[in-house]
Amino acid sequence: MPIIPEEIVQRYQRLKDDLNQYNHAYYVLDDPSIPDSEYDRLMRELQAIEQDFPSLVTPDSPSQRVGGVALDSFSQVVHRVPMLSLDNAFSDSEMVDFDRRVKDRINLDSSQQMTYACEPKLDGVAVSVLYKKGLLERAATRGDGSVGEDITANVRTIKSIPLRLQGEKIPDILEVRGEIYMPKAGFNHLNQKAKQAGEKAFVNPRNAAAGSLRQLDSKITATRPLEMCAYSVGQFEGENKPDSHFQMLQMLGKLGFKINQHIKQVKGIDACEDYYQHLASIRDQLDYDIDGIVYKVNDFRLQDRLGFVAKAPRWAIARKFPAQEEMTRLLDVEFQVGRTGAVTPVARLEPVFVGGVTVGNATLHNADEINRLGVCIGDTVIVRRAGDVIPQIVKVVLDRRPPGAQLIIFPERCPVCQSAVKRAEGEAIARCTGGLFCGAQTKEAIKHYASRKAMDIDGLGDKLVDALVDNDLIYSIADLYDLKLESLVNLERMAQNQIFGKQPKKK
Ligand code: IVH
């Protein structure tokens, strides 16, 4: 083995420490401390030293995050401390029951208030990451809670997970548990790239995170935008074990882990409810998916007294948000023609309560999207509605396909004016070629012209434009300026007759 000059050893150690520090600032604290160009320069210097002196390379080198040799299979890992799951609460009253049960068990007067740690319930994959003497030794999935899979190679590629713990007081053994998830922005970017490459897109960020961790080739995982937030500890051997969950999380933060920024200690069940309402109100603005709130009795001694039932602790509960994905049936597909002639397939669905509202329609975007989903009329589909985003069909539940499911045929003629529908080379959108001969395009052009951002014509809403065109009172934007009061009054009268016509006659 060549003798390595002392100054190189020292420079290498310095580079490793600095790069790990910059990495922490960037990926954990979201607060970059140096420009990317400087980071890249230092990384190249480190890699050059590693190339010349491979014996220097240690597993905590930041160069080791790019993934290594592909595995044939994942080996099994036995969890020394089982990885439990959580009981769920779906209403305020179930939360009140939980609080009462907790207080009864520890003989706390019902008027006294329990301190809870409140955390967002991240929608990802639970993992256990084991550190020995401060070095990442092994990472595993939850599996059935007792036995999981060894995903160390993949976890090493996630930059918000420290390869070496920071700080002075490092436990001899520390098993950190948390959720690996894919932030929404990274998920959208990944899916966009997949669609462009003609590959299958992921259904949601959770599936994308799970799929990315299941890769036998860690080089693929390294390209996926994954993050981890720590939320508890399994094995702990060392001094200074904190007394409460909240303090433990602060300690994990100091050791270099990402901790969710919305975690809060509160006193009493009413404060838990306030926290739930607050998080529900900002849920859609968060950069990652959450599916509820986790409440944990804060004091570790009380947690020990409360213990477990079956596979869940008595000291914690997950209060779920209304689901953002539900199953329903695709009843039909209609084709709408927009202002520029774009023909958009719109799914008519069996109404379903999802994301807090009843959804009856969802966009299918274009013919490529229909092909990508492989959806037929009659299929059971998964509908997603997150925040104000238009409801989407994200997947077909193929094993529920009924025998008579019908293929969706994209029309060759405009459903409104019968002109040819054409799709330009390289374009995803098919368009009606009728131009302003097409009633639908005329209507949409006039609506656009009258809208607030354009001419802002008071009182000329969508319904009136539809009625004016349908009753042959206008054919173009210019006709608006020739409209006679008389025609409008007649239209009003016709409309009223139509409404009265539908009413049952009084006897
Ligand atoms: S604590 C015994 N905290 O929810 C405590 N879990 O249904 C076990 N999860 O498998 C977990 N965010 O994947 C905890 N802040 C959080 C969480 C969280 C998400 C997941 C975790 C777990 C599942 C339980």
JSON list of C-alpha atoms in Angstrom, two decimals, residues 17-227:
[
{"chain": "A", "resi": 17, "resn": "ASP", "atom": "CA", "xyz": [-16.20, 17.00, 7.06]},
{"chain": "A", "resi": 18, "resn": "ASP", "atom": "CA", "xyz": [-16.87, 20.21, 5.15]},
{"chain": "A", "resi": 19, "resn": "LEU", "atom": "CA", "xyz": [-18.84, 18.53, 2.38]},
{"chain": "A", "resi": 20, "resn": "ASN", "atom": "CA", "xyz": [-20.95, 16.64, 4.93]},
{"chain": "A", "resi": 21, "resn": "GLN", "atom": "CA", "xyz": [-21.58, 19.94, 6.68]},
{"chain": "A", "resi": 22, "resn": "TYR", "atom": "CA", "xyz": [-22.60, 21.73, 3.45]},
{"chain": "A", "resi": 23, "resn": "ASN", "atom": "CA", "xyz": [-24.76, 18.77, 2.55]},
{"chain": "A", "resi": 24, "resn": "HIS", "atom": "CA", "xyz": [-26.56, 19.04, 5.91]},
{"chain": "A", "resi": 25, "resn": "ALA", "atom": "CA", "xyz": [-27.12, 22.77, 5.44]},
{"chain": "A", "resi": 26, "resn": "TYR", "atom": "CA", "xyz": [-28.55, 22.18, 1.97]},
{"chain": "A", "resi": 27, "resn": "TYR", "atom": "CA", "xyz": [-30.67, 19.05, 2.39]},
{"chain": "A", "resi": 28, "resn": "VAL", "atom": "CA", "xyz": [-31.64, 19.09, 6.07]},
{"chain": "A", "resi": 29, "resn": "LEU", "atom": "CA", "xyz": [-31.81, 22.77, 6.99]},
{"chain": "A", "resi": 30, "resn": "ASP", "atom": "CA", "xyz": [-32.85, 23.96, 3.50]},
{"chain": "A", "resi": 31, "resn": "ASP", "atom": "CA", "xyz": [-30.29, 26.70, 4.00]},
{"chain": "A", "resi": 32, "resn": "PRO", "atom": "CA", "xyz": [-27.37, 26.33, 1.58]},
{"chain": "A", "resi": 33, "resn": "SER", "atom": "CA", "xyz": [-24.14, 27.69, 3.04]},
{"chain": "A", "resi": 34, "resn": "ILE", "atom": "CA", "xyz": [-22.00, 27.75, -0.14]},
{"chain": "A", "resi": 35, "resn": "PRO", "atom": "CA", "xyz": [-22.80, 28.09, -3.85]},
{"chain": "A", "resi": 36, "resn": "ASP", "atom": "CA", "xyz": [-23.32, 24.86, -5.82]},
{"chain": "A", "resi": 37, "resn": "SER", "atom": "CA", "xyz": [-20.25, 25.62, -7.93]},
{"chain": "A", "resi": 38, "resn": "GLU", "atom": "CA", "xyz": [-18.01, 25.64, -4.83]},
{"chain": "A", "resi": 39, "resn": "TYR", "atom": "CA", "xyz": [-19.62, 22.41, -3.56]},
{"chain": "A", "resi": 40, "resn": "ASP", "atom": "CA", "xyz": [-18.95, 20.75, -6.92]},
{"chain": "A", "resi": 41, "resn": "ARG", "atom": "CA", "xyz": [-15.35, 21.94, -6.91]},
{"chain": "A", "resi": 42, "resn": "LEU", "atom": "CA", "xyz": [-14.69, 20.51, -3.43]},
{"chain": "A", "resi": 43, "resn": "MET", "atom": "CA", "xyz": [-16.45, 17.27, -4.37]},
{"chain": "A", "resi": 44, "resn": "ARG", "atom": "CA", "xyz": [-14.23, 16.90, -7.44]},
{"chain": "A", "resi": 45, "resn": "GLU", "atom": "CA", "xyz": [-11.16, 17.50, -5.26]},
{"chain": "A", "resi": 46, "resn": "LEU", "atom": "CA", "xyz": [-12.34, 14.80, -2.83]},
{"chain": "A", "resi": 47, "resn": "GLN", "atom": "CA", "xyz": [-13.01, 12.36, -5.66]},
{"chain": "A", "resi": 48, "resn": "ALA", "atom": "CA", "xyz": [-9.59, 13.01, -7.16]},
{"chain": "A", "resi": 49, "resn": "ILE", "atom": "CA", "xyz": [-7.93, 12.13, -3.82]},
{"chain": "A", "resi": 50, "resn": "GLU", "atom": "CA", "xyz": [-10.10, 9.01, -3.57]},
{"chain": "A", "resi": 51, "resn": "GLN", "atom": "CA", "xyz": [-9.05, 7.99, -7.07]},
{"chain": "A", "resi": 52, "resn": "ASP", "atom": "CA", "xyz": [-5.36, 8.34, -6.21]},
{"chain": "A", "resi": 53, "resn": "PHE", "atom": "CA", "xyz": [-5.65, 6.76, -2.75]},
{"chain": "A", "resi": 54, "resn": "PRO", "atom": "CA", "xyz": [-8.64, 4.37, -2.71]},
{"chain": "A", "resi": 55, "resn": "SER", "atom": "CA", "xyz": [-7.67, 3.03, 0.71]},
{"chain": "A", "resi": 56, "resn": "LEU", "atom": "CA", "xyz": [-8.70, 6.37, 2.19]},
{"chain": "A", "resi": 57, "resn": "VAL", "atom": "CA", "xyz": [-12.36, 5.96, 1.19]},
{"chain": "A", "resi": 58, "resn": "THR", "atom": "CA", "xyz": [-14.72, 5.42, 4.12]},
{"chain": "A", "resi": 59, "resn": "PRO", "atom": "CA", "xyz": [-18.46, 4.68, 4.01]},
{"chain": "A", "resi": 60, "resn": "ASP", "atom": "CA", "xyz": [-19.27, 8.15, 5.35]},
{"chain": "A", "resi": 61, "resn": "SER", "atom": "CA", "xyz": [-17.59, 9.88, 2.42]},
{"chain": "A", "resi": 62, "resn": "PRO", "atom": "CA", "xyz": [-20.07, 12.12, 0.56]},
{"chain": "A", "resi": 63, "resn": "SER", "atom": "CA", "xyz": [-18.87, 10.44, -2.65]},
{"chain": "A", "resi": 64, "resn": "GLN", "atom": "CA", "xyz": [-20.59, 7.26, -1.48]},
{"chain": "A", "resi": 65, "resn": "ARG", "atom": "CA", "xyz": [-24.09, 8.63, -2.07]},
{"chain": "A", "resi": 66, "resn": "VAL", "atom": "CA", "xyz": [-24.24, 7.84, -5.77]},
{"chain": "A", "resi": 67, "resn": "GLY", "atom": "CA", "xyz": [-25.22, 4.20, -5.37]},
{"chain": "A", "resi": 68, "resn": "GLY", "atom": "CA", "xyz": [-23.15, 1.07, -5.80]},
{"chain": "A", "resi": 69, "resn": "VAL", "atom": "CA", "xyz": [-23.30, -2.41, -7.29]},
{"chain": "A", "resi": 70, "resn": "ALA", "atom": "CA", "xyz": [-26.84, -3.72, -7.92]},
{"chain": "A", "resi": 71, "resn": "LEU", "atom": "CA", "xyz": [-28.12, -6.44, -5.55]},
{"chain": "A", "resi": 72, "resn": "ASP", "atom": "CA", "xyz": [-29.81, -9.73, -6.50]},
{"chain": "A", "resi": 73, "resn": "SER", "atom": "CA", "xyz": [-32.30, -9.44, -3.67]},
{"chain": "A", "resi": 74, "resn": "PHE", "atom": "CA", "xyz": [-32.78, -7.67, -0.35]},
{"chain": "A", "resi": 75, "resn": "SER", "atom": "CA", "xyz": [-31.75, -9.58, 2.74]},
{"chain": "A", "resi": 76, "resn": "GLN", "atom": "CA", "xyz": [-33.95, -9.74, 5.82]},
{"chain": "A", "resi": 77, "resn": "VAL", "atom": "CA", "xyz": [-33.50, -7.68, 8.94]},
{"chain": "A", "resi": 78, "resn": "VAL", "atom": "CA", "xyz": [-34.98, -8.54, 12.32]},
{"chain": "A", "resi": 79, "resn": "HIS", "atom": "CA", "xyz": [-36.11, -5.45, 14.25]},
{"chain": "A", "resi": 80, "resn": "ARG", "atom": "CA", "xyz": [-34.75, -5.73, 17.79]},
{"chain": "A", "resi": 81, "resn": "VAL", "atom": "CA", "xyz": [-37.46, -3.28, 18.87]},
{"chain": "A", "resi": 82, "resn": "PRO", "atom": "CA", "xyz": [-40.61, -4.02, 16.84]},
{"chain": "A", "resi": 83, "resn": "MET", "atom": "CA", "xyz": [-41.79, -1.30, 14.47]},
{"chain": "A", "resi": 84, "resn": "LEU", "atom": "CA", "xyz": [-45.35, -0.68, 15.52]},
{"chain": "A", "resi": 85, "resn": "SER", "atom": "CA", "xyz": [-48.18, 0.91, 13.62]},
{"chain": "A", "resi": 86, "resn": "LEU", "atom": "CA", "xyz": [-50.81, 3.35, 14.89]},
{"chain": "A", "resi": 87, "resn": "ASP", "atom": "CA", "xyz": [-54.47, 3.18, 15.75]},
{"chain": "A", "resi": 88, "resn": "ASN", "atom": "CA", "xyz": [-56.58, 5.60, 13.75]},
{"chain": "A", "resi": 89, "resn": "ALA", "atom": "CA", "xyz": [-59.16, 8.20, 14.80]},
{"chain": "A", "resi": 90, "resn": "PHE", "atom": "CA", "xyz": [-61.55, 9.59, 12.19]},
{"chain": "A", "resi": 91, "resn": "SER", "atom": "CA", "xyz": [-63.47, 12.14, 14.27]},
{"chain": "A", "resi": 92, "resn": "ASP", "atom": "CA", "xyz": [-63.16, 14.58, 17.15]},
{"chain": "A", "resi": 93, "resn": "SER", "atom": "CA", "xyz": [-65.15, 12.27, 19.39]},
{"chain": "A", "resi": 94, "resn": "GLU", "atom": "CA", "xyz": [-62.72, 9.41, 18.73]},
{"chain": "A", "resi": 95, "resn": "MET", "atom": "CA", "xyz": [-59.94, 11.77, 19.78]},
{"chain": "A", "resi": 96, "resn": "VAL", "atom": "CA", "xyz": [-61.80, 12.64, 22.99]},
{"chain": "A", "resi": 97, "resn": "ASP", "atom": "CA", "xyz": [-62.17, 8.90, 23.67]},
{"chain": "A", "resi": 98, "resn": "PHE", "atom": "CA", "xyz": [-58.44, 8.40, 23.12]},
{"chain": "A", "resi": 99, "resn": "ASP", "atom": "CA", "xyz": [-57.58, 11.21, 25.56]},
{"chain": "A", "resi": 100, "resn": "ARG", "atom": "CA", "xyz": [-59.97, 9.76, 28.15]},
{"chain": "A", "resi": 101, "resn": "ARG", "atom": "CA", "xyz": [-58.47, 6.25, 27.80]},
{"chain": "A", "resi": 102, "resn": "VAL", "atom": "CA", "xyz": [-54.96, 7.66, 28.25]},
{"chain": "A", "resi": 103, "resn": "LYS", "atom": "CA", "xyz": [-55.92, 9.61, 31.36]},
{"chain": "A", "resi": 104, "resn": "ASP", "atom": "CA", "xyz": [-57.89, 6.72, 32.88]},
{"chain": "A", "resi": 105, "resn": "ARG", "atom": "CA", "xyz": [-54.92, 4.36, 32.50]},
{"chain": "A", "resi": 106, "resn": "ILE", "atom": "CA", "xyz": [-52.53, 6.65, 34.31]},
{"chain": "A", "resi": 107, "resn": "ASN", "atom": "CA", "xyz": [-55.13, 7.70, 36.88]},
{"chain": "A", "resi": 108, "resn": "LEU", "atom": "CA", "xyz": [-55.12, 11.29, 35.80]},
{"chain": "A", "resi": 109, "resn": "ASP", "atom": "CA", "xyz": [-58.11, 13.36, 36.84]},
{"chain": "A", "resi": 110, "resn": "SER", "atom": "CA", "xyz": [-60.31, 14.09, 33.83]},
{"chain": "A", "resi": 111, "resn": "SER", "atom": "CA", "xyz": [-59.94, 17.84, 34.51]},
{"chain": "A", "resi": 112, "resn": "GLN", "atom": "CA", "xyz": [-56.16, 17.61, 34.16]},
{"chain": "A", "resi": 113, "resn": "GLN", "atom": "CA", "xyz": [-54.53, 18.04, 30.80]},
{"chain": "A", "resi": 114, "resn": "MET", "atom": "CA", "xyz": [-52.15, 15.65, 29.12]},
{"chain": "A", "resi": 115, "resn": "THR", "atom": "CA", "xyz": [-49.18, 16.97, 27.13]},
{"chain": "A", "resi": 116, "resn": "TYR", "atom": "CA", "xyz": [-49.05, 15.64, 23.58]},
{"chain": "A", "resi": 117, "resn": "ALA", "atom": "CA", "xyz": [-46.50, 15.99, 20.82]},
{"chain": "A", "resi": 118, "resn": "CYS", "atom": "CA", "xyz": [-48.37, 16.73, 17.58]},
{"chain": "A", "resi": 119, "resn": "GLU", "atom": "CA", "xyz": [-46.82, 15.90, 14.21]},
{"chain": "A", "resi": 120, "resn": "PRO", "atom": "CA", "xyz": [-47.94, 15.73, 10.61]},
{"chain": "A", "resi": 121, "resn": "LYS", "atom": "CA", "xyz": [-48.48, 12.14, 9.49]},
{"chain": "A", "resi": 122, "resn": "LEU", "atom": "CA", "xyz": [-46.20, 11.97, 6.48]},
{"chain": "A", "resi": 123, "resn": "ASP", "atom": "CA", "xyz": [-47.39, 9.85, 3.59]},
{"chain": "A", "resi": 124, "resn": "GLY", "atom": "CA", "xyz": [-44.34, 7.83, 2.66]},
{"chain": "A", "resi": 125, "resn": "VAL", "atom": "CA", "xyz": [-42.51, 4.70, 3.74]},
{"chain": "A", "resi": 126, "resn": "ALA", "atom": "CA", "xyz": [-41.49, 3.92, 7.33]},
{"chain": "A", "resi": 127, "resn": "VAL", "atom": "CA", "xyz": [-37.80, 3.10, 7.78]},
{"chain": "A", "resi": 128, "resn": "SER", "atom": "CA", "xyz": [-35.35, 2.26, 10.51]},
{"chain": "A", "resi": 129, "resn": "VAL", "atom": "CA", "xyz": [-31.78, 3.57, 10.24]},
{"chain": "A", "resi": 130, "resn": "LEU", "atom": "CA", "xyz": [-29.24, 2.14, 12.63]},
{"chain": "A", "resi": 131, "resn": "TYR", "atom": "CA", "xyz": [-26.07, 3.97, 13.73]},
{"chain": "A", "resi": 132, "resn": "LYS", "atom": "CA", "xyz": [-23.20, 2.37, 15.62]},
{"chain": "A", "resi": 133, "resn": "LYS", "atom": "CA", "xyz": [-20.69, 4.73, 17.19]},
{"chain": "A", "resi": 134, "resn": "GLY", "atom": "CA", "xyz": [-22.13, 7.45, 15.01]},
{"chain": "A", "resi": 135, "resn": "LEU", "atom": "CA", "xyz": [-21.78, 5.66, 11.65]},
{"chain": "A", "resi": 136, "resn": "LEU", "atom": "CA", "xyz": [-24.71, 4.59, 9.52]},
{"chain": "A", "resi": 137, "resn": "GLU", "atom": "CA", "xyz": [-24.59, 0.82, 9.70]},
{"chain": "A", "resi": 138, "resn": "ARG", "atom": "CA", "xyz": [-27.88, -0.46, 8.33]},
{"chain": "A", "resi": 139, "resn": "ALA", "atom": "CA", "xyz": [-31.26, 0.71, 7.11]},
{"chain": "A", "resi": 140, "resn": "ALA", "atom": "CA", "xyz": [-34.40, -1.40, 6.85]},
{"chain": "A", "resi": 141, "resn": "THR", "atom": "CA", "xyz": [-38.04, -1.21, 5.84]},
{"chain": "A", "resi": 142, "resn": "ARG", "atom": "CA", "xyz": [-40.74, -1.83, 8.41]},
{"chain": "A", "resi": 143, "resn": "GLY", "atom": "CA", "xyz": [-41.91, -5.07, 6.75]},
{"chain": "A", "resi": 144, "resn": "ASP", "atom": "CA", "xyz": [-44.40, -6.79, 9.05]},
{"chain": "A", "resi": 145, "resn": "GLY", "atom": "CA", "xyz": [-43.05, -4.86, 12.03]},
{"chain": "A", "resi": 146, "resn": "SER", "atom": "CA", "xyz": [-40.78, -7.71, 13.19]},
{"chain": "A", "resi": 147, "resn": "VAL", "atom": "CA", "xyz": [-38.83, -8.47, 10.01]},
{"chain": "A", "resi": 148, "resn": "GLY", "atom": "CA", "xyz": [-38.07, -5.94, 7.28]},
{"chain": "A", "resi": 149, "resn": "GLU", "atom": "CA", "xyz": [-35.76, -5.71, 4.28]},
{"chain": "A", "resi": 150, "resn": "ASP", "atom": "CA", "xyz": [-32.22, -4.38, 4.23]},
{"chain": "A", "resi": 151, "resn": "ILE", "atom": "CA", "xyz": [-32.25, -1.23, 2.09]},
{"chain": "A", "resi": 152, "resn": "THR", "atom": "CA", "xyz": [-28.96, 0.24, 3.35]},
{"chain": "A", "resi": 153, "resn": "ALA", "atom": "CA", "xyz": [-27.49, 0.81, -0.13]},
{"chain": "A", "resi": 154, "resn": "ASN", "atom": "CA", "xyz": [-30.56, 2.77, -1.21]},
{"chain": "A", "resi": 155, "resn": "VAL", "atom": "CA", "xyz": [-30.84, 4.79, 2.00]},
{"chain": "A", "resi": 156, "resn": "ARG", "atom": "CA", "xyz": [-27.21, 5.90, 1.75]},
{"chain": "A", "resi": 157, "resn": "THR", "atom": "CA", "xyz": [-28.12, 7.81, -1.43]},
{"chain": "A", "resi": 158, "resn": "ILE", "atom": "CA", "xyz": [-30.66, 10.01, 0.39]},
{"chain": "A", "resi": 159, "resn": "LYS", "atom": "CA", "xyz": [-28.89, 13.25, 1.17]},
{"chain": "A", "resi": 160, "resn": "SER", "atom": "CA", "xyz": [-31.01, 14.30, 4.16]},
{"chain": "A", "resi": 161, "resn": "ILE", "atom": "CA", "xyz": [-29.90, 11.14, 6.02]},
{"chain": "A", "resi": 162, "resn": "PRO", "atom": "CA", "xyz": [-26.53, 11.62, 7.73]},
{"chain": "A", "resi": 163, "resn": "LEU", "atom": "CA", "xyz": [-23.86, 9.01, 6.97]},
{"chain": "A", "resi": 164, "resn": "ARG", "atom": "CA", "xyz": [-22.17, 10.05, 10.22]},
{"chain": "A", "resi": 165, "resn": "LEU", "atom": "CA", "xyz": [-23.92, 11.63, 13.20]},
{"chain": "A", "resi": 166, "resn": "GLN", "atom": "CA", "xyz": [-22.95, 15.16, 14.16]},
{"chain": "A", "resi": 167, "resn": "GLY", "atom": "CA", "xyz": [-22.20, 16.67, 17.54]},
{"chain": "A", "resi": 168, "resn": "GLU", "atom": "CA", "xyz": [-20.46, 15.71, 20.75]},
{"chain": "A", "resi": 169, "resn": "LYS", "atom": "CA", "xyz": [-22.78, 13.38, 22.62]},
{"chain": "A", "resi": 170, "resn": "ILE", "atom": "CA", "xyz": [-23.31, 10.52, 20.21]},
{"chain": "A", "resi": 171, "resn": "PRO", "atom": "CA", "xyz": [-25.08, 7.39, 21.51]},
{"chain": "A", "resi": 172, "resn": "ASP", "atom": "CA", "xyz": [-23.20, 4.09, 21.06]},
{"chain": "A", "resi": 173, "resn": "ILE", "atom": "CA", "xyz": [-26.22, 2.64, 19.33]},
{"chain": "A", "resi": 174, "resn": "LEU", "atom": "CA", "xyz": [-29.01, 4.74, 17.88]},
{"chain": "A", "resi": 175, "resn": "GLU", "atom": "CA", "xyz": [-31.80, 3.43, 15.72]},
{"chain": "A", "resi": 176, "resn": "VAL", "atom": "CA", "xyz": [-33.67, 6.32, 14.17]},
{"chain": "A", "resi": 177, "resn": "ARG", "atom": "CA", "xyz": [-37.11, 5.79, 12.72]},
{"chain": "A", "resi": 178, "resn": "GLY", "atom": "CA", "xyz": [-38.83, 8.02, 10.29]},
{"chain": "A", "resi": 179, "resn": "GLU", "atom": "CA", "xyz": [-40.62, 8.41, 7.02]},
{"chain": "A", "resi": 180, "resn": "ILE", "atom": "CA", "xyz": [-38.95, 8.48, 3.63]},
{"chain": "A", "resi": 181, "resn": "TYR", "atom": "CA", "xyz": [-41.09, 10.48, 1.24]},
{"chain": "A", "resi": 182, "resn": "MET", "atom": "CA", "xyz": [-40.95, 12.23, -2.09]},
{"chain": "A", "resi": 183, "resn": "PRO", "atom": "CA", "xyz": [-41.76, 15.97, -2.00]},
{"chain": "A", "resi": 184, "resn": "LYS", "atom": "CA", "xyz": [-44.54, 17.00, -4.40]},
{"chain": "A", "resi": 185, "resn": "ALA", "atom": "CA", "xyz": [-42.25, 19.10, -6.60]},
{"chain": "A", "resi": 186, "resn": "GLY", "atom": "CA", "xyz": [-39.77, 16.25, -7.06]},
{"chain": "A", "resi": 187, "resn": "PHE", "atom": "CA", "xyz": [-42.63, 13.85, -7.77]},
{"chain": "A", "resi": 188, "resn": "ASN", "atom": "CA", "xyz": [-44.12, 16.10, -10.47]},
{"chain": "A", "resi": 189, "resn": "HIS", "atom": "CA", "xyz": [-40.72, 16.54, -12.07]},
{"chain": "A", "resi": 190, "resn": "LEU", "atom": "CA", "xyz": [-40.04, 12.79, -12.02]},
{"chain": "A", "resi": 191, "resn": "ASN", "atom": "CA", "xyz": [-43.43, 12.02, -13.58]},
{"chain": "A", "resi": 192, "resn": "GLN", "atom": "CA", "xyz": [-42.99, 14.66, -16.24]},
{"chain": "A", "resi": 193, "resn": "LYS", "atom": "CA", "xyz": [-39.69, 13.09, -17.23]},
{"chain": "A", "resi": 194, "resn": "ALA", "atom": "CA", "xyz": [-41.30, 9.61, -17.22]},
{"chain": "A", "resi": 195, "resn": "LYS", "atom": "CA", "xyz": [-44.14, 10.80, -19.47]},
{"chain": "A", "resi": 196, "resn": "GLN", "atom": "CA", "xyz": [-41.74, 12.47, -21.89]},
{"chain": "A", "resi": 197, "resn": "ALA", "atom": "CA", "xyz": [-39.76, 9.25, -22.11]},
{"chain": "A", "resi": 198, "resn": "GLY", "atom": "CA", "xyz": [-43.00, 7.33, -22.74]},
{"chain": "A", "resi": 199, "resn": "GLU", "atom": "CA", "xyz": [-42.57, 5.49, -19.43]},
{"chain": "A", "resi": 200, "resn": "LYS", "atom": "CA", "xyz": [-45.21, 4.69, -16.85]},
{"chain": "A", "resi": 201, "resn": "ALA", "atom": "CA", "xyz": [-45.83, 7.52, -14.40]},
{"chain": "A", "resi": 202, "resn": "PHE", "atom": "CA", "xyz": [-46.19, 6.95, -10.66]},
{"chain": "A", "resi": 203, "resn": "VAL", "atom": "CA", "xyz": [-49.67, 7.15, -9.18]},
{"chain": "A", "resi": 204, "resn": "ASN", "atom": "CA", "xyz": [-48.72, 9.37, -6.22]},
{"chain": "A", "resi": 205, "resn": "PRO", "atom": "CA", "xyz": [-45.67, 10.49, -4.24]},
{"chain": "A", "resi": 206, "resn": "ARG", "atom": "CA", "xyz": [-46.02, 7.61, -1.76]},
{"chain": "A", "resi": 207, "resn": "ASN", "atom": "CA", "xyz": [-45.90, 4.98, -4.52]},
{"chain": "A", "resi": 208, "resn": "ALA", "atom": "CA", "xyz": [-42.98, 6.78, -6.09]},
{"chain": "A", "resi": 209, "resn": "ALA", "atom": "CA", "xyz": [-41.09, 6.76, -2.76]},
{"chain": "A", "resi": 210, "resn": "ALA", "atom": "CA", "xyz": [-41.87, 3.07, -2.18]},
{"chain": "A", "resi": 211, "resn": "GLY", "atom": "CA", "xyz": [-40.91, 2.15, -5.76]},
{"chain": "A", "resi": 212, "resn": "SER", "atom": "CA", "xyz": [-37.67, 4.09, -5.48]},
{"chain": "A", "resi": 213, "resn": "LEU", "atom": "CA", "xyz": [-36.68, 2.30, -2.26]},
{"chain": "A", "resi": 214, "resn": "ARG", "atom": "CA", "xyz": [-37.49, -1.10, -3.75]},
{"chain": "A", "resi": 215, "resn": "GLN", "atom": "CA", "xyz": [-34.80, -0.72, -6.44]},
{"chain": "A", "resi": 216, "resn": "LEU", "atom": "CA", "xyz": [-32.12, -3.40, -6.36]},
{"chain": "A", "resi": 217, "resn": "ASP", "atom": "CA", "xyz": [-29.85, -0.94, -8.18]},
{"chain": "A", "resi": 218, "resn": "SER", "atom": "CA", "xyz": [-29.07, 1.87, -5.75]},
{"chain": "A", "resi": 219, "resn": "LYS", "atom": "CA", "xyz": [-27.83, 4.03, -8.66]},
{"chain": "A", "resi": 220, "resn": "ILE", "atom": "CA", "xyz": [-31.47, 4.37, -9.69]},
{"chain": "A", "resi": 221, "resn": "THR", "atom": "CA", "xyz": [-32.52, 5.31, -6.15]},
{"chain": "A", "resi": 222, "resn": "ALA", "atom": "CA", "xyz": [-29.78, 7.94, -6.16]},
{"chain": "A", "resi": 223, "resn": "THR", "atom": "CA", "xyz": [-31.58, 9.75, -9.02]},
{"chain": "A", "resi": 224, "resn": "ARG", "atom": "CA", "xyz": [-34.89, 9.92, -7.14]},
{"chain": "A", "resi": 225, "resn": "PRO", "atom": "CA", "xyz": [-35.76, 13.02, -5.08]},
{"chain": "A", "resi": 226, "resn": "LEU", "atom": "CA", "xyz": [-36.26, 11.32, -1.71]},
{"chain": "A", "resi": 227, "resn": "GLU", "atom": "CA", "xyz": [-36.14, 12.83, 1.76]}
]
